[in-house]
Coordinates of C-alpha atoms and ligand atoms in Angstrom, one line a residue:
X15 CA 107.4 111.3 99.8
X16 CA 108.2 115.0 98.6
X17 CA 105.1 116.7 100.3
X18 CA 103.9 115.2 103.4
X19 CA 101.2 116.3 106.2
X20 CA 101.7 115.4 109.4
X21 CA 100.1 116.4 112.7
X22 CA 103.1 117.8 115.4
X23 CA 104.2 120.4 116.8
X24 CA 106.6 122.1 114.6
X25 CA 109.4 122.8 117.3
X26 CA 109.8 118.9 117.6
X27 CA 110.5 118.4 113.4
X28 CA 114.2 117.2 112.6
X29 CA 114.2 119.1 109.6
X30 CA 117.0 121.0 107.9
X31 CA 114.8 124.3 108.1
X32 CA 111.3 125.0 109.6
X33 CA 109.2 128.3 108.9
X34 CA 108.0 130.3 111.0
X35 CA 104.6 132.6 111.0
X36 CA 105.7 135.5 111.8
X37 CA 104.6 139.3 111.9
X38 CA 106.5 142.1 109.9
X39 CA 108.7 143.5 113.1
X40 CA 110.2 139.3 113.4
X41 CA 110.6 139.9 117.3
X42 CA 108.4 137.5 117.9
X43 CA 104.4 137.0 119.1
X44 CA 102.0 134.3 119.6
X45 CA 101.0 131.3 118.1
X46 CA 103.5 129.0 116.4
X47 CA 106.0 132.1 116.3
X48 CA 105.4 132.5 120.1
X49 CA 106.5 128.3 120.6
X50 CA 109.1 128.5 117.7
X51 CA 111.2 131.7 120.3
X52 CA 110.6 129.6 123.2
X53 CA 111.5 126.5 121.6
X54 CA 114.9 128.1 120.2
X55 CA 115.6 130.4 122.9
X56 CA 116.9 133.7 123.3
X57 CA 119.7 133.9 120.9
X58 CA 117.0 133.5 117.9
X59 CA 115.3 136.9 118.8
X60 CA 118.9 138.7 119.1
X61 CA 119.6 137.2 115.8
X62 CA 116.0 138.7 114.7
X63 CA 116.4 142.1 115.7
X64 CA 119.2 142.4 113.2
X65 CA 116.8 141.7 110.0
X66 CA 115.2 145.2 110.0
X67 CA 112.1 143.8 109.7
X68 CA 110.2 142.0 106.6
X69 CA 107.2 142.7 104.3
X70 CA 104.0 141.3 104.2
X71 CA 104.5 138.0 102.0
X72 CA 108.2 137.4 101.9
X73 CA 110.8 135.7 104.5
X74 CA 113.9 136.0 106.2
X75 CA 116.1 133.0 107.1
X76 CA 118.0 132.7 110.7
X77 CA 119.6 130.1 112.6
X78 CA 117.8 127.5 114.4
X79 CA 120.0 127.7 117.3
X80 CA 118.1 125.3 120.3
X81 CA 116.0 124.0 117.6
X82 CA 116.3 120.6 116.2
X83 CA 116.1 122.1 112.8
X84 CA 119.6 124.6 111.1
X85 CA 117.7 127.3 110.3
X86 CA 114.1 129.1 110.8
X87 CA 112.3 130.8 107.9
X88 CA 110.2 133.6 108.8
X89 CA 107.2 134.3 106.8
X90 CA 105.3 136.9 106.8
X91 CA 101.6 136.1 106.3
X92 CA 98.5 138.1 105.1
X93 CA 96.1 139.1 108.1
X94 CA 92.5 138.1 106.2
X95 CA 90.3 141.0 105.4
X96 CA 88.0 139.4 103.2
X97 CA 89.7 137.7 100.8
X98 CA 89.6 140.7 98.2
X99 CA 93.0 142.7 99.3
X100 CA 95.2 140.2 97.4
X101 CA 95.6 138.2 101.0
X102 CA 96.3 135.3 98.4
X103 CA 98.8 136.1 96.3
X104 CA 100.7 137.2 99.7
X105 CA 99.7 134.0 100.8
X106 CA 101.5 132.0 97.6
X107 CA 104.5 134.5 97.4
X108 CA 105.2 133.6 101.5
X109 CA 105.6 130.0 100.3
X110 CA 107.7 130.7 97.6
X111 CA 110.1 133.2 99.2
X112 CA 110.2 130.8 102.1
X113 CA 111.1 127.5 99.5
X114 CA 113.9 129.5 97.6
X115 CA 115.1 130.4 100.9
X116 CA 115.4 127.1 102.2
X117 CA 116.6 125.9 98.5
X118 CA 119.3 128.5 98.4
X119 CA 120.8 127.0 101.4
X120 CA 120.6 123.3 100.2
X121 CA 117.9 122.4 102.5
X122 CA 116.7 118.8 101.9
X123 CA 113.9 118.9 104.5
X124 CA 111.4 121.8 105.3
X125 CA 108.4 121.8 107.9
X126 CA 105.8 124.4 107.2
X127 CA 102.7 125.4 109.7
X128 CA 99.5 126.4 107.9
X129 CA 100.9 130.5 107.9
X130 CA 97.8 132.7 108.6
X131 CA 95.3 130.3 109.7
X132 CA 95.5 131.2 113.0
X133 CA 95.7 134.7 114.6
X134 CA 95.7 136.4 111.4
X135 CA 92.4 134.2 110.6
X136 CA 92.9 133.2 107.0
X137 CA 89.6 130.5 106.3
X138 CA 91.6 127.0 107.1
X139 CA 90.5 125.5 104.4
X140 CA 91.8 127.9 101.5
X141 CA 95.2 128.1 103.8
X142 CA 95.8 124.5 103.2
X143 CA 94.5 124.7 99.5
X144 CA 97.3 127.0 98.8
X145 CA 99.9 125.4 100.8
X146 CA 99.2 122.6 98.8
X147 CA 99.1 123.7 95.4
X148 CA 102.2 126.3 96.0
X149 CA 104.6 123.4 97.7
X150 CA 103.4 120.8 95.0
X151 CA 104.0 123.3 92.0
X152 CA 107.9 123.5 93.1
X153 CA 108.2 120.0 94.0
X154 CA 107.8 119.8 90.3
X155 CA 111.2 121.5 89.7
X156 CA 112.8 120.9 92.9
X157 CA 114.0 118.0 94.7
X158 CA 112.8 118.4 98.5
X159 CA 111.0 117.1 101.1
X160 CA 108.1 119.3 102.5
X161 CA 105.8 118.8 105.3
X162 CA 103.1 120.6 106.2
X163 CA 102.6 120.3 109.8
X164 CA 98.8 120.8 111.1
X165 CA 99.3 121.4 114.7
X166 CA 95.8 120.3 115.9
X167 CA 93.0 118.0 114.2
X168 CA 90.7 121.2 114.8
X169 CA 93.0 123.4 113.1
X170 CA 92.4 121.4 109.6
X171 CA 89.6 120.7 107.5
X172 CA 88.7 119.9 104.0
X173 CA 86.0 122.0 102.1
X174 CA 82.9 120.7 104.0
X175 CA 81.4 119.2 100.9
X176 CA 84.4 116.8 99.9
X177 CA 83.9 115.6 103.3
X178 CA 80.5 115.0 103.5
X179 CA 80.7 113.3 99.8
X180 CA 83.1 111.1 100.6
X181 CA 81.9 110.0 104.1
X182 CA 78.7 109.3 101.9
X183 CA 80.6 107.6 99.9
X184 CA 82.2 105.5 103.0
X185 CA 78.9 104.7 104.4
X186 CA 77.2 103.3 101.3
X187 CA 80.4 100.9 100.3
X188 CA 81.9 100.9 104.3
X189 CA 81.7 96.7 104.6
X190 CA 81.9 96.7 108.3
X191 CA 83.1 93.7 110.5
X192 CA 81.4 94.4 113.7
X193 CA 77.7 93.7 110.9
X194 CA 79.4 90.2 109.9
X195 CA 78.8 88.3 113.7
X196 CA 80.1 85.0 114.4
X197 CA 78.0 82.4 113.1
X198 CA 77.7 84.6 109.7
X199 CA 81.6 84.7 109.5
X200 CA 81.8 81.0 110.0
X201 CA 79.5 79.8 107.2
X202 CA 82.3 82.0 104.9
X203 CA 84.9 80.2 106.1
X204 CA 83.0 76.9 105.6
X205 CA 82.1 78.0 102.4
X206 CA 85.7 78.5 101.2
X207 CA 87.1 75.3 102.5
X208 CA 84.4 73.7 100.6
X209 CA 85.3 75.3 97.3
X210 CA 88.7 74.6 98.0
X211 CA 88.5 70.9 98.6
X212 CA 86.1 71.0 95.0
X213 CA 89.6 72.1 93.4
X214 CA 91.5 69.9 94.7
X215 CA 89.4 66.7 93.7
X216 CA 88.4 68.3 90.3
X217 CA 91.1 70.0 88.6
X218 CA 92.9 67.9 86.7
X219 CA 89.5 66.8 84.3
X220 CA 88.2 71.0 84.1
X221 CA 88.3 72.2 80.3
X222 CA 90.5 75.3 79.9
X223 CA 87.4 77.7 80.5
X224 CA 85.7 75.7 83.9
X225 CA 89.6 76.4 84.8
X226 CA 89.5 79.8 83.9
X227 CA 86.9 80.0 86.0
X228 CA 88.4 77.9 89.1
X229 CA 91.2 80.2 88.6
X230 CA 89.4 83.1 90.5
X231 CA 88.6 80.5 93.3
X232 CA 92.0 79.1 94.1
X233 CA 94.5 80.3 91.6
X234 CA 97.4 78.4 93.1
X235 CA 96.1 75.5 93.4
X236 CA 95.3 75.6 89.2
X237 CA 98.4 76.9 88.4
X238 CA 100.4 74.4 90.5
X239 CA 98.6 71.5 88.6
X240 CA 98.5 72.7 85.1
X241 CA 102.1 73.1 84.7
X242 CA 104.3 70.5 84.4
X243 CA 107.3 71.7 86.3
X244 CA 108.3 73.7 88.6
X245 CA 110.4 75.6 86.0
X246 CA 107.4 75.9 83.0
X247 CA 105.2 77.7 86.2
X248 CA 108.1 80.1 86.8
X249 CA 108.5 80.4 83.1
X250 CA 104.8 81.8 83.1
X251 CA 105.6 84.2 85.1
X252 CA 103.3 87.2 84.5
X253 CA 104.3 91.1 84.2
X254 CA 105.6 92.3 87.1
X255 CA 104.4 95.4 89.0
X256 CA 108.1 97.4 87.8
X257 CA 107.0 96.4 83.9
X258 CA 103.7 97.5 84.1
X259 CA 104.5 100.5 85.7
X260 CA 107.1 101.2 83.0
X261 CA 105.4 100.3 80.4
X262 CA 102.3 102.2 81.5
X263 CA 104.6 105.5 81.9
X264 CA 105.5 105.5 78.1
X265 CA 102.2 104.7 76.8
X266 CA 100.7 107.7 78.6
X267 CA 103.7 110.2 76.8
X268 CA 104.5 110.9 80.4
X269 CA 108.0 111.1 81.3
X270 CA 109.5 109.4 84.3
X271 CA 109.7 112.2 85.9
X272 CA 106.8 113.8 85.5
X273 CA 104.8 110.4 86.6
X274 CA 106.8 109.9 90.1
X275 CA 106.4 114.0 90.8
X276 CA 102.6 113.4 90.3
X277 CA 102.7 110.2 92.4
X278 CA 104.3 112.5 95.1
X279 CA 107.5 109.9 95.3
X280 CA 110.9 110.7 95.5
X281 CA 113.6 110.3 92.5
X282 CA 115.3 107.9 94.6
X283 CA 112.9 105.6 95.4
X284 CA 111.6 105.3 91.7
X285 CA 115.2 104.8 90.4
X286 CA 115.1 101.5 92.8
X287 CA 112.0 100.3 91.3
X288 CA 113.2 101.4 87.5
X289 CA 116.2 99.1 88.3
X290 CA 114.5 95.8 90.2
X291 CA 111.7 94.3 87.7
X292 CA 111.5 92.4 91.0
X293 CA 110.8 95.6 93.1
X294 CA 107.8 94.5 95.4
X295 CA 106.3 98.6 96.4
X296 CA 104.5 99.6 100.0
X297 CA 100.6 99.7 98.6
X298 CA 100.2 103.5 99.0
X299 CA 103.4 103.4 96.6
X300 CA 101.5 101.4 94.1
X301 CA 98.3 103.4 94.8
X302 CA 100.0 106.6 94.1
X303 CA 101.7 105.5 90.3
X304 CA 98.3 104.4 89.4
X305 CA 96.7 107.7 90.3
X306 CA 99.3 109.6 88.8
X307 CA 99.1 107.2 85.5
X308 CA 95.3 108.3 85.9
X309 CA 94.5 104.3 85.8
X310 CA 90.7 103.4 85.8
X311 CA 89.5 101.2 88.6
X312 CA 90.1 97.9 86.9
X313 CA 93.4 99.1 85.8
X314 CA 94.2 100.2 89.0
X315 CA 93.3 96.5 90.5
X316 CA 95.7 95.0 88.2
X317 CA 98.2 97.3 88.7
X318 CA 98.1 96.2 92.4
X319 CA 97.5 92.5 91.8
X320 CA 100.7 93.1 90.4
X321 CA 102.6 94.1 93.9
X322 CA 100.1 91.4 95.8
X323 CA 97.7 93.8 97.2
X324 CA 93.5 94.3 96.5
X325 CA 91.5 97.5 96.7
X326 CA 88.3 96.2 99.3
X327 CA 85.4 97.8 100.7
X328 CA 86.6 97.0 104.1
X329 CA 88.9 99.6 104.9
X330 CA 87.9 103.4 104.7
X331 CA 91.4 103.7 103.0
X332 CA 90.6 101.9 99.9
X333 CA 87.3 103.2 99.9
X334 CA 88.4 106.8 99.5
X335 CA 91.1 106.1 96.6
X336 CA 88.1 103.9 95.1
X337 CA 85.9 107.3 95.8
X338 CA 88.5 109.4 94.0
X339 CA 89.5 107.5 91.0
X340 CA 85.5 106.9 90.4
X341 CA 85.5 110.4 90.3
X342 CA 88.0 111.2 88.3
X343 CA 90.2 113.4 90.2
X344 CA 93.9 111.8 90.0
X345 CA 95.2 115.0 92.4
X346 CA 97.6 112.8 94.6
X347 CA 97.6 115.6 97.0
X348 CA 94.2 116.5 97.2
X349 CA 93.3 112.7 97.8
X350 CA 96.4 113.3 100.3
X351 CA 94.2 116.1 101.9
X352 CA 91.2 113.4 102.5
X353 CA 93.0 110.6 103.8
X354 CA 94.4 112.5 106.2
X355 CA 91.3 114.0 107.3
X356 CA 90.0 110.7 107.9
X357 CA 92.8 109.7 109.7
X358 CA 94.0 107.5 107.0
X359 CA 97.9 106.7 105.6
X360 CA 99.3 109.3 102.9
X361 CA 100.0 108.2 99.5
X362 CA 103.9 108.1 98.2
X363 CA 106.9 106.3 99.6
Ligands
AR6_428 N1 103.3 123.8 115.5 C1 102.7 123.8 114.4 N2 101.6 124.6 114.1 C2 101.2 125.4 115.1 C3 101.9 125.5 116.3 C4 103.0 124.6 116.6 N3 103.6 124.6 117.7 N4 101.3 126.5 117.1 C5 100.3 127.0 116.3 N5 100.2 126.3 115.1 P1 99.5 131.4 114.0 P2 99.3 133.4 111.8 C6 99.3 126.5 114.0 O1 98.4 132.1 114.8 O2 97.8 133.1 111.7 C7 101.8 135.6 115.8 O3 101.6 136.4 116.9 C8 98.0 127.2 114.2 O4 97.1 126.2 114.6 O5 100.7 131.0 114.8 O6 100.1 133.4 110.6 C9 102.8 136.2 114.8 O7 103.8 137.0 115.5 C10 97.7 127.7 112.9 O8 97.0 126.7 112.1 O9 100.0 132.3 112.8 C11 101.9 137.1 114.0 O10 101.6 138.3 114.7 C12 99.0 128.1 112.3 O11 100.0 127.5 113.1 C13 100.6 136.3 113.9 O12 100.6 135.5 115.1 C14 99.3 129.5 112.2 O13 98.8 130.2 113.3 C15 100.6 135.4 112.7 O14 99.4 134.7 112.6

């Protein structure tokens, strides 16, 4: 997955490079830059004092030295004031310097912390907002793998509203087991042997539409005993998930690439699936091509059918992609933003 976010603590991320938030002298401070020094030890500050310095939003690049990473990229972050002394644009261009840094030396993996939303007090949310949209906007051009790593569930939050809408939207669809007791849970299960033993005894005298409509109960079992063979029920064997994906990618005038850099998956991983009609995808995999195909719910459903998995309304997960695609917002990295705050798996590989 090219842009991931993760809770850690930076100083533990194997990455080729991580970046640090530093202060315009680079000998060191607080914070994550205070943990990255101690982390790396005192080599990295020697190596530091040599830079001269660096200017408000824009990096230097050392070694990583103790580090589990190569190298440390030290960004410079905008203190907040407001929000009207261009602490933004300083905020994007710190991202930017710091992704050509790390792409000038071939780096494959880079780890950023949220720069500025700590000491120098930059509102969380909008910090994340523009880490966001600033990694995803090179990952458009740029094969990498990103993470941003939120140190602390405190230190991240989503704009208050999105929250609160979506953990309406939980509540009112959230089908809870603990609601569905024993005895209730039972019936079900009676209920769906019963149907299933109907099929079984029935089938074979059903007009094409009562097995149509059997179909939805026990598909199998219809399938199984309308063809004759073996072979004519592998010979109707539907569209698989890799043909509807493709197909789907060239009747939305999309390009492959701009489809699995909207999904948030890597080249690699797509060129396996492009290749292997067969290819059976994770579900976030499948979730994130059919938000970045901008799919409508039913669609999306099939689309998963497709790689044997269901959206239901008993998991907050498939409640918030339901939430999203209902609403029309196909940003695979906003939805990314969500799911994590509710403690949910990313979408991509
Ligand atoms: N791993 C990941 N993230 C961390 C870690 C860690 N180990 N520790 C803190 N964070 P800050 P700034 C998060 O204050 O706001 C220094 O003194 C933290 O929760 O480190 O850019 C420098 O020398 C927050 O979300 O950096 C500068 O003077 C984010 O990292 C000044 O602070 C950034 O918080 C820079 O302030």
């Amino acid at each position: 997955m090219p842009l991931q976010i993760v809770r850690n603590d930076i100083t533990k991320m194997e990455v080729d490079a991580i970046v640090n938030a530093a202060n315009s002298s680079l000998l060191g401070g607080g914070g994550v830059d205070g943990c990255i020094h101690r982390a790396a030890g005192p080599e990295l500050l020697a190596e530091c004092k040599t830079l001269g310095g660096c200017e408000t939003g824009s990096a230097k690049i050392t070694k990583g030295y103790k580090l589990p990473c190569k190298y440390v990229i030290h960004a410079v972050g905008p203190r907040w004031l407001g929000g009207n002394r261009g602490e933004r644009d300083q905020l994007i261009s710190c991202y930017r310097t710091s992704l050509e840094l790390a792409k000038d030396k071939e780096c494959e993996t880079v780890a950023f912390p949220l720069i500025s939303s700590g000491i120098y007090g930059y509102p969380k949310d909008q910090a994340l907002r523009i880490a966001i949209d600033t990694i995803s906007e090179f990952l458009l051009e740029n094969d990498m793998t990103v993470y941003i790593v939120i140190f602390d569930k405190k230190a991240y939050q989503i704009s208050e509203k999105l929250f609160s809408d979506i953990a309406e939207y939980i509540d009112d669809n959230y089908v809870d087991e603990h609601t569905d007791d024993y005895s209730e849970r039972l019936r079900r299960l009676n209920a769906i042997h019963k149907k299933e033993l109907i099929c079984e005894a029935s089938v074979c005298e059903e007009s094409d539409e009562e097995i149509d409509m059997l179909m939805t109960v026990a598909p199998m079992a219809v399938a199984s005993k309308k063809a004759k063979s073996l072979d004519d029920a592998l010979g109707q064997i539907d569209e698989s998930f890799s043909e509807m994906l493709l197909r789907k990618i060239d009747e939305s005038g999309m390009t492959d690439a701009e489809c699995y850099k909207k999904a948030n998956i890597d080249r690699k991983l797509f060129s396996k699936i492009r290749s292997d009609k067969l290819y059976k995808p994770s579900k976030p995999t499948a979730i994130a091509f059919a938000i970045a195909l901008e799919l409508s719910l039913d669609e999306t459903k099939d689309m998963l059918m497709k790689a044997g998995f269901a959206l239901s309304h008993s998991n907050k997960f498939d409640i918030i992609i339901e939430y999203f695609i209902e609403n029309e917002n196909y940003n695979v990295f906003e939805i990314n933003e969500a799911l994590f705050a509710f403690d949910q798996s990313l979408l991509g590989a």
